[in-house]
Short mmCIF file of C-alpha atoms and ligand atoms in Angstrom, two decimals:
data_model
loop_
_atom_site.label_atom_id
_atom_site.label_comp_id
_atom_site.label_asym_id
_atom_site.label_seq_id
_atom_site.Cartn_x
_atom_site.Cartn_y
_atom_site.Cartn_z
CA MET S 1 113.69 198.09 -47.08
CA THR S 2 115.21 196.66 -43.97
CA GLU S 3 114.15 193.19 -43.00
CA PRO S 4 112.99 192.68 -39.44
CA ALA S 5 116.22 192.50 -37.50
CA ALA S 6 116.99 191.00 -34.13
CA LYS S 7 115.30 192.97 -31.38
CA ALA S 8 117.40 195.94 -30.38
CA SER S 9 116.71 198.88 -28.15
CA ILE S 10 117.57 202.55 -28.11
CA ALA S 11 118.05 202.33 -24.38
CA ALA S 12 121.65 201.52 -23.64
CA PHE S 13 122.59 199.61 -20.55
CA PRO S 14 122.10 202.33 -17.95
CA ASP S 15 124.53 200.85 -15.47
CA GLY S 16 127.16 200.13 -18.13
CA SER S 17 126.73 196.39 -17.68
CA ARG S 18 126.59 194.19 -20.78
CA ASP S 19 124.91 191.45 -18.77
CA ALA S 20 121.74 193.34 -17.96
CA ALA S 21 118.82 192.91 -20.36
CA PRO S 22 118.45 195.99 -22.58
CA MET S 23 115.64 198.26 -21.44
CA ARG S 24 112.58 198.24 -23.65
CA PRO S 25 111.68 201.70 -24.97
CA ARG S 26 108.51 203.29 -23.61
CA VAL S 27 106.19 203.47 -26.58
CA ALA S 28 103.12 205.69 -27.01
CA ALA S 29 100.65 205.34 -29.88
CA LEU S 30 98.91 208.51 -31.06
CA VAL S 31 95.84 207.63 -33.12
CA VAL S 32 94.86 210.64 -35.21
CA ALA S 33 91.09 210.67 -35.69
CA ALA S 34 90.42 214.38 -36.23
CA GLY S 35 89.77 214.16 -40.00
CA ARG S 36 86.36 214.87 -41.49
CA GLY S 37 86.49 212.38 -44.40
CA VAL S 38 82.94 211.35 -45.37
CA ARG S 39 83.72 210.02 -48.88
CA ALA S 40 83.14 206.49 -47.61
CA GLY S 41 79.46 207.36 -47.14
CA GLY S 42 77.17 207.03 -44.13
CA GLY S 43 77.35 210.75 -43.36
CA VAL S 44 79.81 210.36 -40.47
CA PRO S 45 83.61 210.71 -40.54
CA LYS S 46 84.96 207.37 -41.74
CA GLN S 47 86.88 206.64 -38.52
CA TYR S 48 83.52 206.41 -36.71
CA ARG S 49 81.81 204.24 -39.33
CA LEU S 50 81.17 200.65 -38.36
CA LEU S 51 83.33 198.01 -40.02
CA ALA S 52 81.91 194.51 -39.47
CA GLY S 53 80.03 195.79 -36.41
CA ARG S 54 82.87 197.72 -34.77
CA ALA S 55 83.89 201.37 -35.27
CA VAL S 56 86.99 201.80 -37.44
CA LEU S 57 88.58 203.89 -34.67
CA ARG S 58 87.94 201.11 -32.16
CA ARG S 59 89.67 198.60 -34.43
CA ALA S 60 92.64 200.96 -34.89
CA VAL S 61 92.94 201.47 -31.11
CA ASP S 62 92.54 197.76 -30.35
CA ALA S 63 95.59 196.92 -32.51
CA PHE S 64 97.79 199.06 -30.24
CA LEU S 65 96.13 198.10 -26.94
CA ALA S 66 96.75 194.45 -27.79
CA HIS S 67 100.42 195.04 -28.68
CA PRO S 68 102.78 194.04 -25.87
CA GLU S 69 105.36 196.74 -26.70
CA VAL S 70 102.91 199.67 -26.65
CA ASP S 71 102.56 201.34 -23.25
CA GLU S 72 100.04 204.12 -23.88
CA VAL S 73 97.35 204.80 -26.48
CA ARG S 74 95.88 208.29 -26.98
CA CYS S 75 93.52 209.60 -29.63
CA VAL S 76 93.37 213.02 -31.25
CA ILE S 77 89.78 213.87 -32.20
CA GLY S 78 87.67 216.69 -33.61
CA ALA S 79 85.89 218.81 -30.98
CA GLU S 80 82.55 217.98 -32.63
CA ASP S 81 83.16 214.22 -32.38
CA GLN S 82 83.34 213.81 -28.59
CA GLU S 83 80.07 211.89 -28.40
CA ARG S 84 81.07 209.65 -31.31
CA TYR S 85 84.44 209.05 -29.63
CA ARG S 86 82.75 208.04 -26.39
CA SER S 87 80.51 205.54 -28.10
CA ALA S 88 83.38 204.09 -30.18
CA VAL S 89 86.09 203.68 -27.52
CA GLY S 90 84.67 205.13 -24.29
CA ALA S 91 84.53 201.67 -22.73
CA LEU S 92 88.29 201.12 -23.08
CA GLY S 93 89.34 203.44 -20.24
CA LEU S 94 91.86 205.39 -22.33
CA ALA S 95 93.21 208.73 -21.10
CA ASP S 96 91.06 211.65 -22.31
CA PRO S 97 91.27 212.36 -26.04
CA ILE S 98 93.26 215.34 -27.28
CA LEU S 99 91.45 217.91 -29.43
CA GLY S 100 92.83 218.29 -32.93
CA GLY S 101 93.66 221.48 -34.83
CA ALA S 102 92.81 222.97 -38.22
CA THR S 103 95.21 220.67 -40.13
CA ARG S 104 96.43 217.12 -39.62
CA GLN S 105 99.87 218.52 -38.77
CA GLU S 106 98.40 220.76 -36.06
CA SER S 107 96.40 217.82 -34.69
CA VAL S 108 99.52 215.67 -34.41
CA PHE S 109 101.43 218.54 -32.79
CA ASN S 110 98.64 218.93 -30.21
CA GLY S 111 98.90 215.21 -29.53
CA LEU S 112 102.66 215.27 -29.12
CA LYS S 113 102.52 218.24 -26.74
CA SER S 114 99.87 216.46 -24.70
CA LEU S 115 102.00 213.29 -24.48
CA GLU S 116 104.96 215.41 -23.34
CA LYS S 117 102.90 216.81 -20.48
CA GLY S 118 100.72 213.81 -19.72
CA MET S 119 103.11 210.84 -19.76
CA ARG S 120 105.57 210.66 -16.89
CA PRO S 121 108.26 210.20 -18.06
CA PRO S 122 107.46 211.10 -21.68
CA PRO S 123 107.71 208.18 -24.13
CA ASP S 124 110.97 207.20 -25.84
CA LEU S 125 109.12 206.45 -29.06
CA VAL S 126 105.82 207.59 -30.52
CA LEU S 127 103.83 205.76 -33.18
CA ILE S 128 101.65 208.18 -35.14
CA HIS S 129 98.74 206.38 -36.75
CA ASP S 130 95.82 207.26 -39.01
CA ALA S 131 92.54 206.14 -37.44
CA ALA S 132 91.28 205.21 -40.93
CA ARG S 133 93.75 202.29 -41.06
CA PRO S 134 92.12 199.75 -38.74
CA GLY S 135 94.11 196.70 -39.75
CA ALA S 136 97.69 197.38 -38.61
CA PRO S 137 99.07 193.87 -37.94
CA ALA S 138 101.09 193.34 -34.76
CA ALA S 139 104.16 192.20 -36.70
CA MET S 140 104.17 195.44 -38.70
CA ILE S 141 103.88 197.52 -35.52
CA SER S 142 106.83 195.56 -34.12
CA ARG S 143 108.89 196.27 -37.26
CA VAL S 144 108.24 200.01 -36.96
CA ILE S 145 109.15 200.03 -33.26
CA ARG S 146 112.35 198.11 -33.89
CA ALA S 147 113.54 200.24 -36.82
CA ALA S 148 112.57 203.55 -35.17
CA SER S 149 114.47 202.46 -32.05
CA GLU S 150 117.57 201.88 -34.12
CA ALA S 151 117.37 204.66 -36.71
CA GLY S 152 115.23 207.34 -35.07
CA ALA S 153 112.40 207.27 -37.62
CA ALA S 154 110.71 204.45 -39.51
CA VAL S 155 107.60 204.15 -41.66
CA PRO S 156 105.90 201.05 -43.10
CA ALA S 157 105.64 201.02 -46.89
CA LEU S 158 104.64 198.80 -49.78
CA ALA S 159 106.54 198.77 -53.08
CA VAL S 160 104.35 200.19 -55.84
CA ALA S 161 103.35 197.24 -58.00
CA ASP S 162 101.22 199.00 -60.62
CA THR S 163 102.68 200.83 -63.59
CA LEU S 164 102.44 204.55 -62.98
CA LYS S 165 101.31 207.05 -65.61
CA ARG S 166 101.30 210.80 -65.34
CA GLY S 167 97.95 212.07 -66.68
CA ARG S 168 96.90 215.50 -67.93
CA ALA S 169 93.32 216.61 -68.59
CA ASP S 170 92.64 218.24 -71.94
CA ALA S 171 90.13 221.04 -72.51
CA ASP S 172 87.24 218.54 -72.76
CA GLY S 173 88.22 216.99 -69.45
CA ALA S 174 89.53 213.73 -70.95
CA LEU S 175 92.70 212.43 -69.33
CA HIS S 176 95.73 211.86 -71.55
CA VAL S 177 98.84 209.94 -70.64
CA GLU S 178 101.71 212.37 -70.53
CA GLU S 179 104.39 209.89 -69.56
CA THR S 180 105.00 206.52 -67.93
CA ALA S 181 106.80 207.08 -64.65
CA PRO S 182 109.48 204.66 -63.48
CA ARG S 183 108.23 202.88 -60.36
CA ASP S 184 111.34 200.90 -59.40
CA ASP S 185 112.15 202.91 -56.31
CA LEU S 186 108.65 204.06 -55.40
CA TYR S 187 106.89 203.00 -52.21
CA ALA S 188 103.41 203.78 -50.90
CA VAL S 189 103.72 204.66 -47.22
CA GLN S 190 101.34 203.63 -44.47
CA THR S 191 101.08 204.18 -40.74
CA PRO S 192 101.96 203.82 -37.88
CA GLN S 193 105.01 205.97 -38.46
CA GLY S 194 107.48 205.63 -35.59
CA PHE S 195 109.81 208.30 -34.26
CA ARG S 196 112.04 209.00 -31.31
CA PHE S 197 109.68 211.16 -29.32
CA PRO S 198 111.93 214.19 -28.62
CA ASP S 199 112.97 214.36 -32.29
CA ILE S 200 109.48 214.39 -33.79
CA LEU S 201 108.28 216.84 -31.15
CA ALA S 202 111.20 219.15 -32.02
CA ALA S 203 110.46 218.77 -35.74
CA HIS S 204 106.84 219.80 -35.21
CA ARG S 205 107.92 222.75 -33.00
CA GLU S 206 110.36 223.97 -35.63
CA ALA S 207 107.80 223.56 -38.40
CA ALA S 208 105.21 225.49 -36.39
CA LEU S 209 107.68 228.31 -35.66
CA ALA S 210 108.89 228.47 -39.25
CA GLY S 211 105.34 228.31 -40.61
CA VAL S 212 106.26 225.30 -42.77
CA ALA S 213 103.46 224.22 -45.14
CA PRO S 214 101.63 221.16 -43.80
CA ALA S 215 103.30 217.88 -44.75
CA THR S 216 100.98 215.03 -45.83
CA ASP S 217 102.62 212.73 -43.30
CA ASP S 218 104.89 213.05 -40.30
CA ALA S 219 107.85 211.45 -42.00
CA GLY S 220 107.58 214.21 -44.64
CA LEU S 221 108.15 216.80 -41.95
CA PHE S 222 111.13 214.86 -40.71
CA GLU S 223 112.59 214.48 -44.21
CA ALA S 224 112.13 218.20 -44.89
CA MET S 225 114.42 218.84 -41.93
CA GLY S 226 117.12 216.67 -43.49
CA LYS S 227 116.64 213.68 -41.18
CA THR S 228 116.81 210.02 -42.14
CA VAL S 229 113.64 207.93 -42.32
CA ILE S 230 113.82 204.15 -42.71
CA LEU S 231 111.24 202.20 -44.73
CA VAL S 232 110.12 198.85 -43.31
CA PRO S 233 107.72 196.39 -44.96
CA GLY S 234 104.09 197.48 -44.63
CA ALA S 235 101.04 195.23 -44.90
CA TRP S 236 98.20 195.28 -47.36
CA GLU S 237 95.70 194.84 -44.51
CA ALA S 238 96.84 198.26 -43.26
CA GLN S 239 95.53 200.12 -46.32
CA LYS S 240 93.67 203.32 -45.59
CA LEU S 241 89.88 203.15 -45.81
CA THR S 242 88.69 206.02 -47.98
CA THR S 243 85.84 204.97 -50.24
CA ALA S 244 82.75 202.79 -49.83
CA GLU S 245 84.58 200.14 -51.88
CA ASP S 246 87.46 200.16 -49.38
CA PHE S 247 84.94 199.42 -46.63
CA ALA S 248 83.36 196.60 -48.63
CA ARG S 249 86.80 195.05 -49.28
CA ALA S 250 87.78 195.31 -45.60
CA GLU S 251 84.47 193.70 -44.56
CA ARG S 252 85.18 190.78 -46.89
CA LEU S 253 88.67 190.45 -45.45
CA LEU S 254 87.35 190.39 -41.88
CA ALA S 255 84.68 187.84 -42.82
CA GLY S 256 87.49 185.59 -44.08
CA ALA S 257 89.12 185.83 -40.67
CA LEU S 258 86.13 184.09 -39.08
CA GLU S 259 85.68 180.38 -39.07
CA THR S 260 82.44 178.42 -38.78
CA ARG S 261 81.96 176.06 -35.83
CA VAL S 262 79.08 173.66 -35.31
CA GLY S 263 78.28 172.08 -31.96
CA SER S 264 75.63 169.53 -31.00
CA GLY S 265 73.81 168.89 -27.75
CA TYR S 266 71.41 166.26 -26.37
CA ASP S 267 69.36 166.10 -23.19
CA VAL S 268 66.66 163.98 -21.53
CA HIS S 269 64.46 164.60 -18.51
CA ARG S 270 61.98 162.22 -16.92
CA PHE S 271 58.24 163.00 -16.61
CA THR S 272 56.95 163.25 -13.06
CA ALA S 273 53.81 164.49 -11.32
CA GLY S 274 53.01 168.08 -12.16
CA ASP S 275 50.84 170.47 -14.15
CA HIS S 276 53.25 172.07 -16.59
CA VAL S 277 56.53 171.66 -18.45
CA THR S 278 58.99 174.34 -19.58
CA LEU S 279 60.33 173.70 -23.08
CA CYS S 280 62.61 176.11 -24.98
CA GLY S 281 61.88 178.79 -22.40
CA VAL S 282 58.08 178.56 -22.75
CA ARG S 283 55.78 177.25 -20.00
CA LEU S 284 53.20 174.78 -21.33
CA ALA S 285 50.25 173.42 -19.37
CA HIS S 286 50.51 169.61 -19.21
CA ASP S 287 49.23 166.75 -17.07
CA ARG S 288 52.81 165.89 -16.07
CA GLY S 289 55.90 167.84 -15.12
CA LEU S 290 59.56 167.23 -15.98
CA ALA S 291 61.89 166.22 -13.14
CA GLY S 292 65.27 167.88 -12.79
CA HIS S 293 67.49 169.97 -10.61
CA SER S 294 66.66 173.14 -12.57
CA ASP S 295 63.39 173.73 -14.45
CA ALA S 296 64.29 170.63 -16.56
CA ASP S 297 63.99 172.48 -19.88
CA VAL S 298 65.48 169.83 -22.17
CA GLY S 299 65.39 172.20 -25.15
CA LEU S 300 67.48 174.93 -23.56
CA HIS S 301 69.81 172.36 -21.99
CA ALA S 302 70.52 170.71 -25.35
CA LEU S 303 70.97 174.12 -26.96
CA THR S 304 73.34 175.34 -24.23
CA ASP S 305 75.41 172.19 -24.72
CA ALA S 306 75.43 172.72 -28.50
CA ILE S 307 76.92 176.22 -28.05
CA LEU S 308 79.45 174.97 -25.49
CA GLY S 309 80.30 172.20 -27.95
CA ALA S 310 80.98 174.68 -30.77
CA LEU S 311 83.20 176.65 -28.36
CA GLY S 312 84.99 173.47 -27.24
CA ASP S 313 84.22 174.60 -23.69
CA GLY S 314 82.95 171.58 -21.77
CA ASP S 315 79.29 170.92 -21.07
CA ILE S 316 76.43 172.37 -19.09
CA GLY S 317 77.17 170.15 -16.08
CA GLN S 318 80.68 171.61 -15.80
CA HIS S 319 79.45 175.20 -15.97
CA PHE S 320 76.41 174.63 -13.73
CA PRO S 321 77.07 171.64 -11.46
CA PRO S 322 73.83 169.87 -10.39
CA SER S 323 75.40 169.68 -6.93
CA ASP S 324 75.25 173.48 -6.64
CA PRO S 325 72.06 174.40 -4.74
CA GLN S 326 71.82 177.79 -6.46
CA TRP S 327 70.59 176.06 -9.67
CA ARG S 328 67.71 174.26 -7.92
CA GLY S 329 64.55 175.10 -9.85
CA ALA S 330 66.58 177.59 -11.92
CA ASP S 331 65.17 179.19 -15.05
CA SER S 332 67.32 177.54 -17.72
CA SER S 333 67.45 180.76 -19.72
CA ALA S 334 70.36 181.67 -17.42
CA PHE S 335 72.33 178.68 -18.78
CA LEU S 336 71.72 179.68 -22.37
CA ALA S 337 72.54 183.33 -21.61
CA HIS S 338 75.83 182.21 -20.05
CA ALA S 339 76.82 180.24 -23.14
CA VAL S 340 75.84 183.18 -25.36
CA GLY S 341 78.07 185.42 -23.22
CA LEU S 342 80.99 183.04 -23.75
CA VAL S 343 80.54 183.37 -27.52
CA ALA S 344 80.61 187.17 -27.26
CA ALA S 345 83.68 187.06 -25.01
CA ARG S 346 85.50 185.17 -27.74
CA GLY S 347 84.56 187.84 -30.31
CA GLY S 348 82.22 185.39 -32.02
CA ALA S 349 78.65 185.49 -33.25
CA ILE S 350 75.75 183.03 -33.29
CA ARG S 351 74.74 182.24 -36.86
CA HIS S 352 72.02 179.66 -36.26
CA LEU S 353 70.37 177.63 -33.49
CA ASP S 354 68.34 174.51 -34.27
CA VAL S 355 66.44 172.44 -31.69
CA THR S 356 64.51 169.19 -32.13
CA LEU S 357 62.14 168.32 -29.29
CA ILE S 358 61.31 164.62 -28.97
CA CYS S 359 58.17 163.68 -27.04
CA GLU S 360 54.68 162.25 -27.59
CA ALA S 361 53.07 165.12 -25.67
CA PRO S 362 52.54 167.99 -25.13
CA LYS S 363 52.01 169.21 -28.70
CA ILE S 364 54.80 171.57 -29.71
CA GLY S 365 53.39 173.02 -32.96
CA PRO S 366 51.11 175.64 -31.38
CA HIS S 367 54.04 176.96 -29.30
CA ARG S 368 56.80 176.80 -31.92
CA GLU S 369 56.82 180.54 -32.71
CA ALA S 370 56.79 181.53 -29.03
CA MET S 371 59.78 179.22 -28.46
CA ARG S 372 61.68 180.70 -31.40
CA ARG S 373 61.03 184.22 -30.14
CA ARG S 374 62.09 183.36 -26.59
CA ILE S 375 65.35 181.72 -27.68
CA ALA S 376 66.09 184.61 -30.08
CA GLU S 377 65.54 187.03 -27.21
CA ILE S 378 67.88 185.18 -24.85
CA ALA S 379 70.54 184.68 -27.54
CA GLY S 380 70.28 188.23 -28.90
CA VAL S 381 69.73 187.08 -32.49
CA ALA S 382 66.95 187.49 -35.04
CA THR S 383 64.09 184.98 -34.82
CA ALA S 384 65.03 183.90 -38.35
CA ARG S 385 68.25 182.44 -36.90
CA VAL S 386 66.33 180.08 -34.59
CA SER S 387 64.64 176.85 -35.63
CA ILE S 388 62.34 174.65 -33.52
CA LYS S 389 61.33 171.23 -34.73
CA ALA S 390 59.39 168.49 -32.98
CA THR S 391 58.96 164.78 -33.47
CA THR S 392 57.56 161.74 -31.71
CA THR S 393 59.19 158.34 -31.73
CA GLU S 394 56.07 156.54 -32.96
CA GLY S 395 55.35 155.08 -29.55
CA LEU S 396 58.79 153.48 -29.37
CA GLY S 397 61.32 153.77 -26.58
CA PHE S 398 61.16 155.88 -23.43
CA THR S 399 59.73 158.93 -25.18
CA GLY S 400 57.16 156.68 -26.91
CA ARG S 401 56.15 155.28 -23.52
CA LYS S 402 55.81 158.92 -22.31
CA GLU S 403 58.41 158.33 -19.61
CA GLY S 404 60.33 161.47 -20.52
CA ALA S 405 61.12 164.14 -23.06
CA ALA S 406 64.35 164.49 -25.04
CA ALA S 407 65.88 167.23 -27.15
CA GLN S 408 68.77 167.52 -29.52
CA ALA S 409 70.26 170.77 -30.81
CA ALA S 410 72.84 172.18 -33.17
CA ALA S 411 74.51 175.59 -32.85
CA THR S 412 76.43 177.25 -35.68
CA LEU S 413 78.87 179.95 -34.61
CA ALA S 414 81.29 182.28 -36.38
CA LEU S 415 84.46 182.56 -34.31
CA PRO S 416 87.62 184.57 -34.98
CA SER S 417 90.19 182.23 -36.54
CA ALA S 418 92.82 183.52 -34.11
CA ASP S 419 90.91 181.73 -31.40
CA PRO S 420 92.39 181.25 -27.91
CA CYS S 421 92.10 177.47 -28.30
CA ASP S 422 94.74 177.63 -31.07
CA ASP S 423 97.34 178.58 -28.47
CA ASP S 424 98.22 175.09 -27.28
MG1 MG K 1 69.21 168.66 -18.54
#
């Protein structure tokens, strides 16, 4: 297999100059999602099944959308899957999906013809990808682009590591080893498979005209026409998802790509004249109020700071300056909701929220469950992921003298390991 070489381009220097930077090829990715495979379970085609909370197709598409050398991403889908397609990737603003045909080969051909008409100018290279392979790493996509630019056709592949046996079933159905097959020069191919666009389109046209039997992959069609296909190193993360076990393995892999972050927060507000306090989003009748620019909810303030702390994203005062009049008397649920939104924007998830309220009065116990439910509602997590505790300070200190209420909080988050804060 070729090792990743220095970046080259099929585009020559159009003006003949050797000084100009070589033009980058225009690259389209065609994600083929027209298959009906339901062996993975769940009763829906596997490309629409959720993998760690996100449709497999969405993950496959995201890999190309995020790749700096890919200019256009289109999907080929089954006519009966249009609603599933919309819910999986409708939010991404892709060009309309292309309807597939009776075979994979026909589906790809439909996709290629649509790219020829729909992209102006048509792409220089096309990457043809199975939607059931959600984990194509960026480096592998780059390798395919580079080798296809140079050689015309390139596919990612892994050397076969297991010993191969040819088996034959006897009359009772038992499998017998017929021979051990040499594996030295055998490779298992993956996708995306990359081709110069006019060449693969021509290969599909010729195959359609000649009525060639469907090839199991696009490179096969190319090979059958006597053309060269280069193998580049594949990636084990890019294995095809076929069975329920494949899904379980991929879920474990994705879980490993998350890291756990814990943040802490602390807040105090002074008691003042009033008839109620708001603690952890719940209004409690009391003979005092809490003074503050917002509703002075120490519980939600400490919790918001705990989440910001786990994100490494400043504190509540930076996000909601007390000098800003729009937060006067504000419902502090907006602060917590903002922090929760920041977690989602980073592709993370809240695992647990834990608040300790520190005051002599009012009594927290009777309101504990209402507080848990309110925080769970704002944070979009199960109530079981929220804990409320309360303590007094035995008459000691400012809380003991009933001068104010305090709260401390801890937030546990799962964040993708490839976190933006690793960039510096
Ligand atoms: Mg505060």
